[in-house]
PDB file of C-alpha atoms in Angstrom:
ATOM      1  CA  MET A   1      -8.357  -6.550  58.135  1.00  0.00           C
ATOM      2  CA  PHE A   2      -6.466  -6.515  54.833  1.00  0.00           C
ATOM      3  CA  PHE A   3      -3.612  -4.269  55.939  1.00  0.00           C
ATOM      4  CA  GLY A   4      -3.412  -5.748  59.526  1.00  0.00           C
ATOM      5  CA  GLY A   5      -3.379  -3.887  62.856  1.00  0.00           C
ATOM      6  CA  SER A   6      -6.203  -2.548  64.901  1.00  0.00           C
ATOM      7  CA  LYS A   7      -9.265  -1.350  63.105  1.00  0.00           C
ATOM      8  CA  ASN A   8      -9.640   1.659  65.375  1.00  0.00           C
ATOM      9  CA  SER A   9      -6.029   2.842  65.196  1.00  0.00           C
ATOM     10  CA  GLU A  10      -5.212   6.205  63.638  1.00  0.00           C
ATOM     11  CA  GLN A  11      -2.690   4.564  61.353  1.00  0.00           C
ATOM     12  CA  ASP A  12      -5.328   2.409  59.654  1.00  0.00           C
ATOM     13  CA  LYS A  13      -7.878   5.160  59.286  1.00  0.00           C
ATOM     14  CA  GLY A  14      -9.221   5.189  55.712  1.00  0.00           C
ATOM     15  CA  HIS A  15      -7.917   1.730  54.784  1.00  0.00           C
ATOM     16  CA  ASP A  16     -11.456   0.381  54.717  1.00  0.00           C
ATOM     17  CA  LYS A  17     -12.064   2.567  51.634  1.00  0.00           C
ATOM     18  CA  VAL A  18      -9.669   0.728  49.328  1.00  0.00           C
ATOM     19  CA  VAL A  19     -11.123   0.450  45.797  1.00  0.00           C
ATOM     20  CA  PRO A  20     -10.205  -2.642  43.691  1.00  0.00           C
ATOM     21  CA  MET A  21      -7.917  -1.765  40.775  1.00  0.00           C
ATOM     22  CA  LYS A  22      -9.894  -4.001  38.410  1.00  0.00           C
ATOM     23  CA  ASN A  23     -12.475  -1.219  38.211  1.00  0.00           C
ATOM     24  CA  PHE A  24      -9.851   0.957  36.466  1.00  0.00           C
ATOM     25  CA  ARG A  25      -8.299  -1.623  34.231  1.00  0.00           C
ATOM     26  CA  ASN A  26      -9.829  -3.467  31.314  1.00  0.00           C
ATOM     27  CA  SER A  27      -8.800  -7.096  31.421  1.00  0.00           C
ATOM     28  CA  VAL A  28      -8.902  -7.347  27.604  1.00  0.00           C
ATOM     29  CA  SER A  29      -5.688  -6.305  25.890  1.00  0.00           C
ATOM     30  CA  VAL A  30      -6.151  -3.915  22.991  1.00  0.00           C
ATOM     31  CA  SER A  31      -2.606  -4.245  21.632  1.00  0.00           C
ATOM     32  CA  PRO A  32      -3.664  -6.696  18.836  1.00  0.00           C
ATOM     33  CA  MET A  33      -6.218  -4.131  17.693  1.00  0.00           C
ATOM     34  CA  ARG A  34      -3.670  -1.316  17.673  1.00  0.00           C
ATOM     35  CA  GLN A  35      -1.204  -3.480  15.773  1.00  0.00           C
ATOM     36  CA  ALA A  36      -3.777  -4.376  13.126  1.00  0.00           C
ATOM     37  CA  GLU A  37      -4.814  -0.723  12.741  1.00  0.00           C
ATOM     38  CA  ALA A  38      -1.179   0.373  12.364  1.00  0.00           C
ATOM     39  CA  TYR A  39      -0.658  -2.289   9.665  1.00  0.00           C
ATOM     40  CA  TRP A  40      -3.857  -1.230   7.868  1.00  0.00           C
ATOM     41  CA  THR A  41      -2.854   2.457   8.037  1.00  0.00           C
ATOM     42  CA  ALA A  42       0.567   1.667   6.553  1.00  0.00           C
ATOM     43  CA  LEU A  43      -1.183   0.210   3.481  1.00  0.00           C
ATOM     44  CA  GLN A  44      -3.141   3.403   2.804  1.00  0.00           C
ATOM     45  CA  ARG A  45      -2.335   5.689  -0.096  1.00  0.00           C
ATOM     46  CA  GLY A  46      -3.387   9.101   1.108  1.00  0.00           C
ATOM     47  CA  ASP A  47      -6.967   8.819   2.350  1.00  0.00           C
ATOM     48  CA  ASP A  48      -7.796   5.817   0.164  1.00  0.00           C
ATOM     49  CA  ILE A  49      -8.897   2.422   1.513  1.00  0.00           C
ATOM     50  CA  PRO A  50      -6.416  -0.481   1.179  1.00  0.00           C
ATOM     51  CA  ASN A  51      -7.292  -3.397  -1.094  1.00  0.00           C
ATOM     52  CA  ARG A  52      -8.063  -6.867   0.182  1.00  0.00           C
ATOM     53  CA  SER A  53      -5.221  -8.208  -1.997  1.00  0.00           C
ATOM     54  CA  GLN A  54      -2.713  -6.059  -0.069  1.00  0.00           C
ATOM     55  CA  ILE A  55      -3.307  -7.937   3.184  1.00  0.00           C
ATOM     56  CA  ASP A  56      -0.343 -10.232   3.770  1.00  0.00           C
ATOM     57  CA  PRO A  57      -0.678 -12.776   6.621  1.00  0.00           C
ATOM     58  CA  ARG A  58       3.014 -12.304   7.386  1.00  0.00           C
ATOM     59  CA  GLY A  59       2.324  -8.722   8.435  1.00  0.00           C
ATOM     60  CA  LEU A  60      -0.132  -9.972  11.092  1.00  0.00           C
ATOM     61  CA  GLU A  61       1.683 -13.170  11.988  1.00  0.00           C
ATOM     62  CA  ASN A  62       1.639 -12.806  15.778  1.00  0.00           C
ATOM     63  CA  ILE A  63      -2.093 -11.921  15.905  1.00  0.00           C
ATOM     64  CA  LEU A  64      -3.253 -14.057  12.999  1.00  0.00           C
ATOM     65  CA  SER A  65      -5.336 -16.340  15.219  1.00  0.00           C
ATOM     66  CA  GLN A  66      -7.417 -13.322  16.308  1.00  0.00           C
ATOM     67  CA  THR A  67      -8.022 -11.829  12.869  1.00  0.00           C
ATOM     68  CA  PHE A  68     -10.726 -12.437  10.290  1.00  0.00           C
ATOM     69  CA  ILE A  69     -11.935 -11.178   6.906  1.00  0.00           C
ATOM     70  CA  LEU A  70     -15.540 -10.122   6.266  1.00  0.00           C
ATOM     71  CA  GLU A  71     -17.443  -9.872   2.996  1.00  0.00           C
ATOM     72  CA  ARG A  72     -20.461  -7.638   2.557  1.00  0.00           C
ATOM     73  CA  VAL A  73     -23.320  -9.674   1.070  1.00  0.00           C
ATOM     74  CA  ALA A  74     -26.274  -7.305   1.670  1.00  0.00           C
ATOM     75  CA  PRO A  75     -26.962  -3.970   3.374  1.00  0.00           C
ATOM     76  CA  GLY A  76     -26.044  -4.436   7.032  1.00  0.00           C
ATOM     77  CA  VAL A  77     -25.023  -8.067   6.481  1.00  0.00           C
ATOM     78  CA  ALA A  78     -21.470  -9.406   6.295  1.00  0.00           C
ATOM     79  CA  ARG A  79     -20.192 -12.967   6.523  1.00  0.00           C
ATOM     80  CA  PHE A  80     -16.866 -14.470   7.510  1.00  0.00           C
ATOM     81  CA  ARG A  81     -14.574 -15.298   4.604  1.00  0.00           C
ATOM     82  CA  LEU A  82     -11.589 -16.271   6.780  1.00  0.00           C
ATOM     83  CA  ALA A  83     -11.186 -16.542  10.541  1.00  0.00           C
ATOM     84  CA  GLY A  84      -8.383 -17.358  12.964  1.00  0.00           C
ATOM     85  CA  GLN A  85      -8.367 -20.171  15.477  1.00  0.00           C
ATOM     86  CA  LYS A  86      -9.304 -18.050  18.490  1.00  0.00           C
ATOM     87  CA  VAL A  87     -12.291 -16.609  16.638  1.00  0.00           C
ATOM     88  CA  ASN A  88     -13.522 -20.134  15.968  1.00  0.00           C
ATOM     89  CA  GLU A  89     -12.971 -21.070  19.612  1.00  0.00           C
ATOM     90  CA  MET A  90     -15.143 -18.191  20.803  1.00  0.00           C
ATOM     91  CA  ALA A  91     -17.950 -19.384  18.542  1.00  0.00           C
ATOM     92  CA  GLY A  92     -17.429 -23.010  19.489  1.00  0.00           C
ATOM     93  CA  MET A  93     -17.420 -23.932  15.794  1.00  0.00           C
ATOM     94  CA  GLU A  94     -16.014 -23.060  12.375  1.00  0.00           C
ATOM     95  CA  VAL A  95     -17.387 -19.602  11.518  1.00  0.00           C
ATOM     96  CA  ARG A  96     -16.436 -19.456   7.844  1.00  0.00           C
ATOM     97  CA  GLY A  97     -19.523 -18.566   5.826  1.00  0.00           C
ATOM     98  CA  MET A  98     -21.519 -17.469   8.885  1.00  0.00           C
ATOM     99  CA  PRO A  99     -22.837 -13.901   9.298  1.00  0.00           C
ATOM    100  CA  ILE A 100     -20.971 -11.939  11.928  1.00  0.00           C
ATOM    101  CA  THR A 101     -24.275 -11.064  13.611  1.00  0.00           C
ATOM    102  CA  ALA A 102     -24.447 -14.720  14.758  1.00  0.00           C
ATOM    103  CA  PHE A 103     -21.979 -13.694  17.483  1.00  0.00           C
ATOM    104  CA  PHE A 104     -24.481 -11.256  19.001  1.00  0.00           C
ATOM    105  CA  THR A 105     -27.680 -11.359  20.981  1.00  0.00           C
ATOM    106  CA  PRO A 106     -30.932 -10.516  19.167  1.00  0.00           C
ATOM    107  CA  ASP A 107     -30.995  -7.011  20.685  1.00  0.00           C
ATOM    108  CA  ALA A 108     -27.388  -6.307  19.625  1.00  0.00           C
ATOM    109  CA  ARG A 109     -27.778  -7.516  16.039  1.00  0.00           C
ATOM    110  CA  LYS A 110     -29.556  -4.356  14.915  1.00  0.00           C
ATOM    111  CA  GLN A 111     -26.753  -2.235  16.362  1.00  0.00           C
ATOM    112  CA  MET A 112     -24.162  -4.401  14.651  1.00  0.00           C
ATOM    113  CA  SER A 113     -25.958  -4.227  11.294  1.00  0.00           C
ATOM    114  CA  ALA A 114     -26.105  -0.428  11.495  1.00  0.00           C
ATOM    115  CA  ALA A 115     -22.402  -0.275  12.363  1.00  0.00           C
ATOM    116  CA  LEU A 116     -21.507  -2.527   9.409  1.00  0.00           C
ATOM    117  CA  GLU A 117     -23.522  -0.422   6.984  1.00  0.00           C
ATOM    118  CA  HIS A 118     -21.859   2.771   8.193  1.00  0.00           C
ATOM    119  CA  MET A 119     -18.395   1.212   7.939  1.00  0.00           C
ATOM    120  CA  PHE A 120     -18.879   0.221   4.292  1.00  0.00           C
ATOM    121  CA  GLU A 121     -20.708   3.378   3.214  1.00  0.00           C
ATOM    122  CA  ALA A 122     -18.711   6.123   4.993  1.00  0.00           C
ATOM    123  CA  PRO A 123     -16.173   4.352   5.042  1.00  0.00           C
ATOM    124  CA  ALA A 124     -15.201   4.283   8.718  1.00  0.00           C
ATOM    125  CA  ILE A 125     -13.268   2.354  11.340  1.00  0.00           C
ATOM    126  CA  VAL A 126     -15.508   0.589  13.867  1.00  0.00           C
ATOM    127  CA  GLU A 127     -14.473  -0.397  17.392  1.00  0.00           C
ATOM    128  CA  ILE A 128     -16.916  -2.339  19.574  1.00  0.00           C
ATOM    129  CA  GLU A 129     -16.915  -3.172  23.275  1.00  0.00           C
ATOM    130  CA  MET A 130     -18.888  -6.321  24.107  1.00  0.00           C
ATOM    131  CA  GLN A 131     -19.886  -8.583  26.970  1.00  0.00           C
ATOM    132  CA  THR A 132     -20.980 -12.194  27.025  1.00  0.00           C
ATOM    133  CA  GLU A 133     -24.321 -13.156  28.494  1.00  0.00           C
ATOM    134  CA  GLY A 134     -24.011 -14.042  32.161  1.00  0.00           C
ATOM    135  CA  SER A 135     -25.322 -17.282  33.668  1.00  0.00           C
ATOM    136  CA  ARG A 136     -25.227 -19.201  36.965  1.00  0.00           C
ATOM    137  CA  LEU A 137     -22.228 -21.212  35.759  1.00  0.00           C
ATOM    138  CA  ARG A 138     -20.166 -18.371  34.398  1.00  0.00           C
ATOM    139  CA  GLY A 139     -20.127 -14.630  34.824  1.00  0.00           C
ATOM    140  CA  ARG A 140     -19.955 -11.975  32.158  1.00  0.00           C
ATOM    141  CA  ARG A 141     -16.769 -11.880  30.115  1.00  0.00           C
ATOM    142  CA  GLU A 142     -15.528  -8.874  28.193  1.00  0.00           C
ATOM    143  CA  ALA A 143     -14.430  -8.729  24.557  1.00  0.00           C
ATOM    144  CA  ARG A 144     -13.517  -6.180  21.921  1.00  0.00           C
ATOM    145  CA  MET A 145     -13.728  -6.080  18.146  1.00  0.00           C
ATOM    146  CA  LEU A 146     -12.089  -3.837  15.559  1.00  0.00           C
ATOM    147  CA  LEU A 147     -13.311  -3.595  11.958  1.00  0.00           C
ATOM    148  CA  LEU A 148     -11.215  -1.942   9.219  1.00  0.00           C
ATOM    149  CA  PRO A 149     -12.761  -1.424   5.733  1.00  0.00           C
ATOM    150  CA  LEU A 150     -11.102  -2.865   2.614  1.00  0.00           C
ATOM    151  CA  ARG A 151     -11.686  -2.647  -1.125  1.00  0.00           C
ATOM    152  CA  SER A 152     -12.441  -5.733  -3.181  1.00  0.00           C
ATOM    153  CA  ASP A 153     -10.768  -6.553  -6.502  1.00  0.00           C
ATOM    154  CA  LEU A 154     -13.607  -4.634  -8.197  1.00  0.00           C
ATOM    155  CA  GLY A 155     -12.735  -1.453  -6.275  1.00  0.00           C
ATOM    156  CA  ASP A 156     -15.832  -1.232  -4.057  1.00  0.00           C
ATOM    157  CA  VAL A 157     -15.601  -1.127  -0.259  1.00  0.00           C
ATOM    158  CA  SER A 158     -17.127  -4.525   0.481  1.00  0.00           C
ATOM    159  CA  ARG A 159     -14.458  -6.268   2.568  1.00  0.00           C
ATOM    160  CA  ALA A 160     -13.216  -5.707   6.107  1.00  0.00           C
ATOM    161  CA  LEU A 161     -10.239  -6.752   8.187  1.00  0.00           C
ATOM    162  CA  GLY A 162     -11.323  -7.611  11.720  1.00  0.00           C
ATOM    163  CA  VAL A 163      -9.627  -8.345  15.037  1.00  0.00           C
ATOM    164  CA  PHE A 164     -11.381 -10.103  17.909  1.00  0.00           C
ATOM    165  CA  VAL A 165      -9.889 -10.045  21.422  1.00  0.00           C
ATOM    166  CA  SER A 166     -11.501 -11.567  24.505  1.00  0.00           C
ATOM    167  CA  GLU A 167     -10.818 -13.156  27.866  1.00  0.00           C
ATOM    168  CA  GLY A 168     -11.161 -16.577  26.311  1.00  0.00           C
ATOM    169  CA  ASN A 169     -13.830 -19.262  26.238  1.00  0.00           C
ATOM    170  CA  PRO A 170     -13.151 -21.845  28.960  1.00  0.00           C
ATOM    171  CA  SER A 171     -16.451 -23.618  28.365  1.00  0.00           C
ATOM    172  CA  LYS A 172     -15.684 -24.151  24.644  1.00  0.00           C
ATOM    173  CA  THR A 173     -19.345 -23.470  23.907  1.00  0.00           C
ATOM    174  CA  SER A 174     -20.897 -20.917  21.586  1.00  0.00           C
ATOM    175  CA  GLN A 175     -20.738 -17.374  22.961  1.00  0.00           C
ATOM    176  CA  ARG A 176     -23.284 -14.610  22.399  1.00  0.00           C
ATOM    177  CA  PHE A 177     -22.339 -10.996  23.026  1.00  0.00           C
ATOM    178  CA  SER A 178     -24.213  -7.857  23.915  1.00  0.00           C
ATOM    179  CA  ILE A 179     -22.824  -4.483  22.855  1.00  0.00           C
ATOM    180  CA  SER A 180     -21.640  -2.069  25.536  1.00  0.00           C
ATOM    181  CA  SER A 181     -20.470   0.701  23.171  1.00  0.00           C
ATOM    182  CA  ILE A 182     -19.659   1.345  19.506  1.00  0.00           C
ATOM    183  CA  GLU A 183     -17.076   3.869  18.348  1.00  0.00           C
ATOM    184  CA  MET A 184     -17.016   4.827  14.671  1.00  0.00           C
ATOM    185  CA  ARG A 185     -14.198   6.946  13.271  1.00  0.00           C
ATOM    186  CA  ALA A 186     -14.055   8.323   9.741  1.00  0.00           C
ATOM    187  CA  VAL A 187     -11.012   7.259   7.766  1.00  0.00           C
ATOM    188  CA  ALA A 188      -8.472  10.029   8.268  1.00  0.00           C
ATOM    189  CA  LYS A 189      -6.015  11.158   5.642  1.00  0.00           C
ATOM    190  CA  LYS A 190      -2.388  10.382   6.383  1.00  0.00           C
ATOM    191  CA  SER A 191      -0.520  13.562   7.279  1.00  0.00           C
ATOM    192  CA  SER A 192       2.758  12.202   5.861  1.00  0.00           C
ATOM    193  CA  ASP A 193       1.222  11.784   2.415  1.00  0.00           C
ATOM    194  CA  ALA A 194       0.473  15.444   1.727  1.00  0.00           C
ATOM    195  CA  GLU A 195      -0.111  16.543  -1.837  1.00  0.00           C
ATOM    196  CA  PHE A 196       2.754  18.283  -3.628  1.00  0.00           C
ATOM    197  CA  LYS A 197       2.226  21.989  -4.090  1.00  0.00           C
ATOM    198  CA  SER A 198       4.568  24.058  -6.284  1.00  0.00           C
ATOM    199  CA  LYS A 199       5.982  27.294  -4.906  1.00  0.00           C
ATOM    200  CA  PRO A 200       4.447  30.465  -6.418  1.00  0.00           C
ATOM    201  CA  ARG A 201       6.745  32.392  -8.765  1.00  0.00           C
ATOM    202  CA  ASP A 202       6.378  35.978  -9.886  1.00  0.00           C
ATOM    203  CA  ALA A 203       6.873  37.194 -13.447  1.00  0.00           C
ATOM    204  CA  ALA A 204      10.544  38.078 -12.923  1.00  0.00           C
ATOM    205  CA  ASP A 205      11.378  34.632 -11.602  1.00  0.00           C
ATOM    206  CA  ALA A 206       9.418  32.943 -14.362  1.00  0.00           C
ATOM    207  CA  ASN A 207      11.410  34.744 -17.106  1.00  0.00           C
ATOM    208  CA  SER A 208      14.818  34.444 -15.484  1.00  0.00           C
ATOM    209  CA  ALA A 209      17.128  31.631 -16.506  1.00  0.00           C
ATOM    210  CA  ASN A 210      18.023  28.897 -14.137  1.00  0.00           C
ATOM    211  CA  PRO A 211      21.713  29.401 -13.239  1.00  0.00           C
ATOM    212  CA  ASP A 212      22.417  25.693 -13.059  1.00  0.00           C
ATOM    213  CA  PHE A 213      20.862  25.123 -16.467  1.00  0.00           C
ATOM    214  CA  ALA A 214      22.735  28.090 -17.960  1.00  0.00           C
ATOM    215  CA  GLU A 215      26.067  26.702 -16.747  1.00  0.00           C
ATOM    216  CA  LEU A 216      25.311  23.323 -18.233  1.00  0.00           C
ATOM    217  CA  GLN A 217      24.177  24.858 -21.497  1.00  0.00           C
ATOM    218  CA  SER A 218      27.413  26.848 -21.826  1.00  0.00           C
ATOM    219  CA  ARG A 219      29.446  23.625 -21.739  1.00  0.00           C
ATOM    220  CA  MET A 220      27.423  22.029 -24.504  1.00  0.00           C
ATOM    221  CA  GLN A 221      28.388  22.548 -28.193  1.00  0.00           C
ATOM    222  CA  PRO A 222      25.634  23.489 -30.623  1.00  0.00           C
ATOM    223  CA  GLU A 223      24.492  20.408 -32.466  1.00  0.00           C
ATOM    224  CA  THR A 224      23.692  20.509 -36.211  1.00  0.00           C
ATOM    225  CA  SER A 225      20.378  19.016 -37.142  1.00  0.00           C
ATOM    226  CA  ILE A 226      20.106  16.095 -39.571  1.00  0.00           C
ATOM    227  CA  LEU A 227      18.099  18.218 -42.006  1.00  0.00           C
ATOM    228  CA  GLN A 228      20.856  20.858 -42.107  1.00  0.00           C
ATOM    229  CA  GLU A 229      23.488  18.205 -42.750  1.00  0.00           C
ATOM    230  CA  ALA A 230      21.450  16.914 -45.697  1.00  0.00           C
ATOM    231  CA  ARG A 231      21.193  20.420 -47.152  1.00  0.00           C
ATOM    232  CA  ASP A 232      24.945  20.973 -46.831  1.00  0.00           C
ATOM    233  CA  LEU A 233      25.652  17.742 -48.712  1.00  0.00           C
ATOM    234  CA  ALA A 234      23.272  18.735 -51.514  1.00  0.00           C
ATOM    235  CA  ASP A 235      24.870  22.193 -51.898  1.00  0.00           C
ATOM    236  CA  ARG A 236      28.416  20.892 -52.251  1.00  0.00           C
ATOM    237  CA  LYS A 237      30.034  21.077 -55.824  1.00  0.00           C
ATOM    238  CA  PRO A 238      31.110  17.761 -57.331  1.00  0.00           C
ATOM    239  CA  LEU A 239      34.827  17.260 -56.953  1.00  0.00           C
ATOM    240  CA  LYS A 240      37.095  16.665 -60.032  1.00  0.00           C
ATOM    241  CA  PRO A 241      38.441  13.160 -60.264  1.00  0.00           C
ATOM    242  CA  VAL A 242      42.013  13.003 -59.094  1.00  0.00           C
ATOM    243  CA  ARG A 243      44.414  11.427 -61.528  1.00  0.00           C
ATOM    244  CA  ASP A 244      46.469   8.687 -60.071  1.00  0.00           C
ATOM    245  CA  THR A 245      49.889   9.694 -61.429  1.00  0.00           C
ATOM    246  CA  ALA A 246      51.663   6.966 -59.572  1.00  0.00           C
ATOM    247  CA  ARG A 247      49.654   4.295 -61.332  1.00  0.00           C
ATOM    248  CA  ALA A 248      50.206   5.946 -64.756  1.00  0.00           C
ATOM    249  CA  ASP A 249      53.970   6.117 -64.267  1.00  0.00           C
ATOM    250  CA  ALA A 250      54.074   2.499 -63.219  1.00  0.00           C
ATOM    251  CA  LYS A 251      52.165   1.494 -66.357  1.00  0.00           C
ATOM    252  CA  SER A 252      54.492   3.403 -68.684  1.00  0.00           C
ATOM    253  CA  LYS A 253      57.560   1.928 -67.074  1.00  0.00           C
ATOM    254  CA  SER A 254      56.229  -1.569 -67.538  1.00  0.00           C
ATOM    255  CA  LYS A 255      56.451  -1.259 -71.390  1.00  0.00           C
ATOM    256  CA  ALA A 256      59.603  -2.928 -72.878  1.00  0.00           C
ATOM    257  CA  PRO A 257      61.741  -1.091 -75.535  1.00  0.00           C
ATOM    258  CA  HIS A 258      61.036  -2.157 -79.233  1.00  0.00           C
ATOM    259  CA  LEU A 259      61.951  -1.352 -82.848  1.00  0.00           C
ATOM    260  CA  ARG A 260      59.526   0.125 -85.297  1.00  0.00           C
ATOM    261  CA  LEU A 261      59.725  -1.007 -88.990  1.00  0.00           C
ATOM    262  CA  VAL A 262      58.528   1.448 -91.595  1.00  0.00           C
ATOM    263  CA  SER A 263      58.089   0.261 -95.177  1.00  0.00           C
ATOM    264  CA  SER A 264      57.416   2.335 -98.294  1.00  0.00           C
ATOM    265  CA  ARG A 265      55.838   1.181-101.610  1.00  0.00           C
ATOM    266  CA  ASN A 266      57.432   3.928-103.688  1.00  0.00           C
ATOM    267  CA  GLU A 267      60.048   2.397-106.060  1.00  0.00           C
ATOM    268  CA  PRO A 268      63.325   4.250-106.609  1.00  0.00           C
ATOM    269  CA  ALA A 269      63.684   6.070-109.882  1.00  0.00           C
ATOM    270  CA  VAL A 270      66.012   4.507-112.547  1.00  0.00           C
TER     271      VAL A 270
END
């Protein structure tokens, strides 16, 4: 008896109906997915999709090993461009260049291809619940994946930021997953980035002067235009030259006194 005591006692009645808590708790943490989605949302401008060039590894530093970048190469087909260490461990190999559908069982690949196509076309956020294939050596293990659309340098939605979380891969062998559920959410517009709308004004308000502007205008002196200044200069009468009397007096004073000799050719009469 788990709780001890007699099985038939009144105190222990109903204890044989204890339900394990693991049935109510998912063993896979979703916090890396929520962190990646919050980072992706912060990069949005309104309802637009962030660019691939905006993704900075420093913003995802503590979950970098669980993240990856996808590139759309055909309808319903996307391959890994970059992948973290834990993503490679789940595949048991380096996944760069591989299609993401290589992670899934043949039956789940069609579902995954349809989800990829919807993510790029809508665009939409895709969240997937998965399970590994069970065997005699190991039971089923749960995993989750989040895909967030991105724009390429050309402006088309052909990239995706992904996060992969799982219970680990103790066997270090390649894992194949079946899909338990797929949730697709349309990209929502950020409420904090609402468009600016001007307040309606009636005719009286439109024709009335702004009091703040009127006060400022009263303190400003009227400024004459350059064209008016040119006209004023052209209309002015030429001024008479001013005689420098001081210089003339100084010149006259500088002359020295002298005698003047006057001669006459008329001879005196005898």
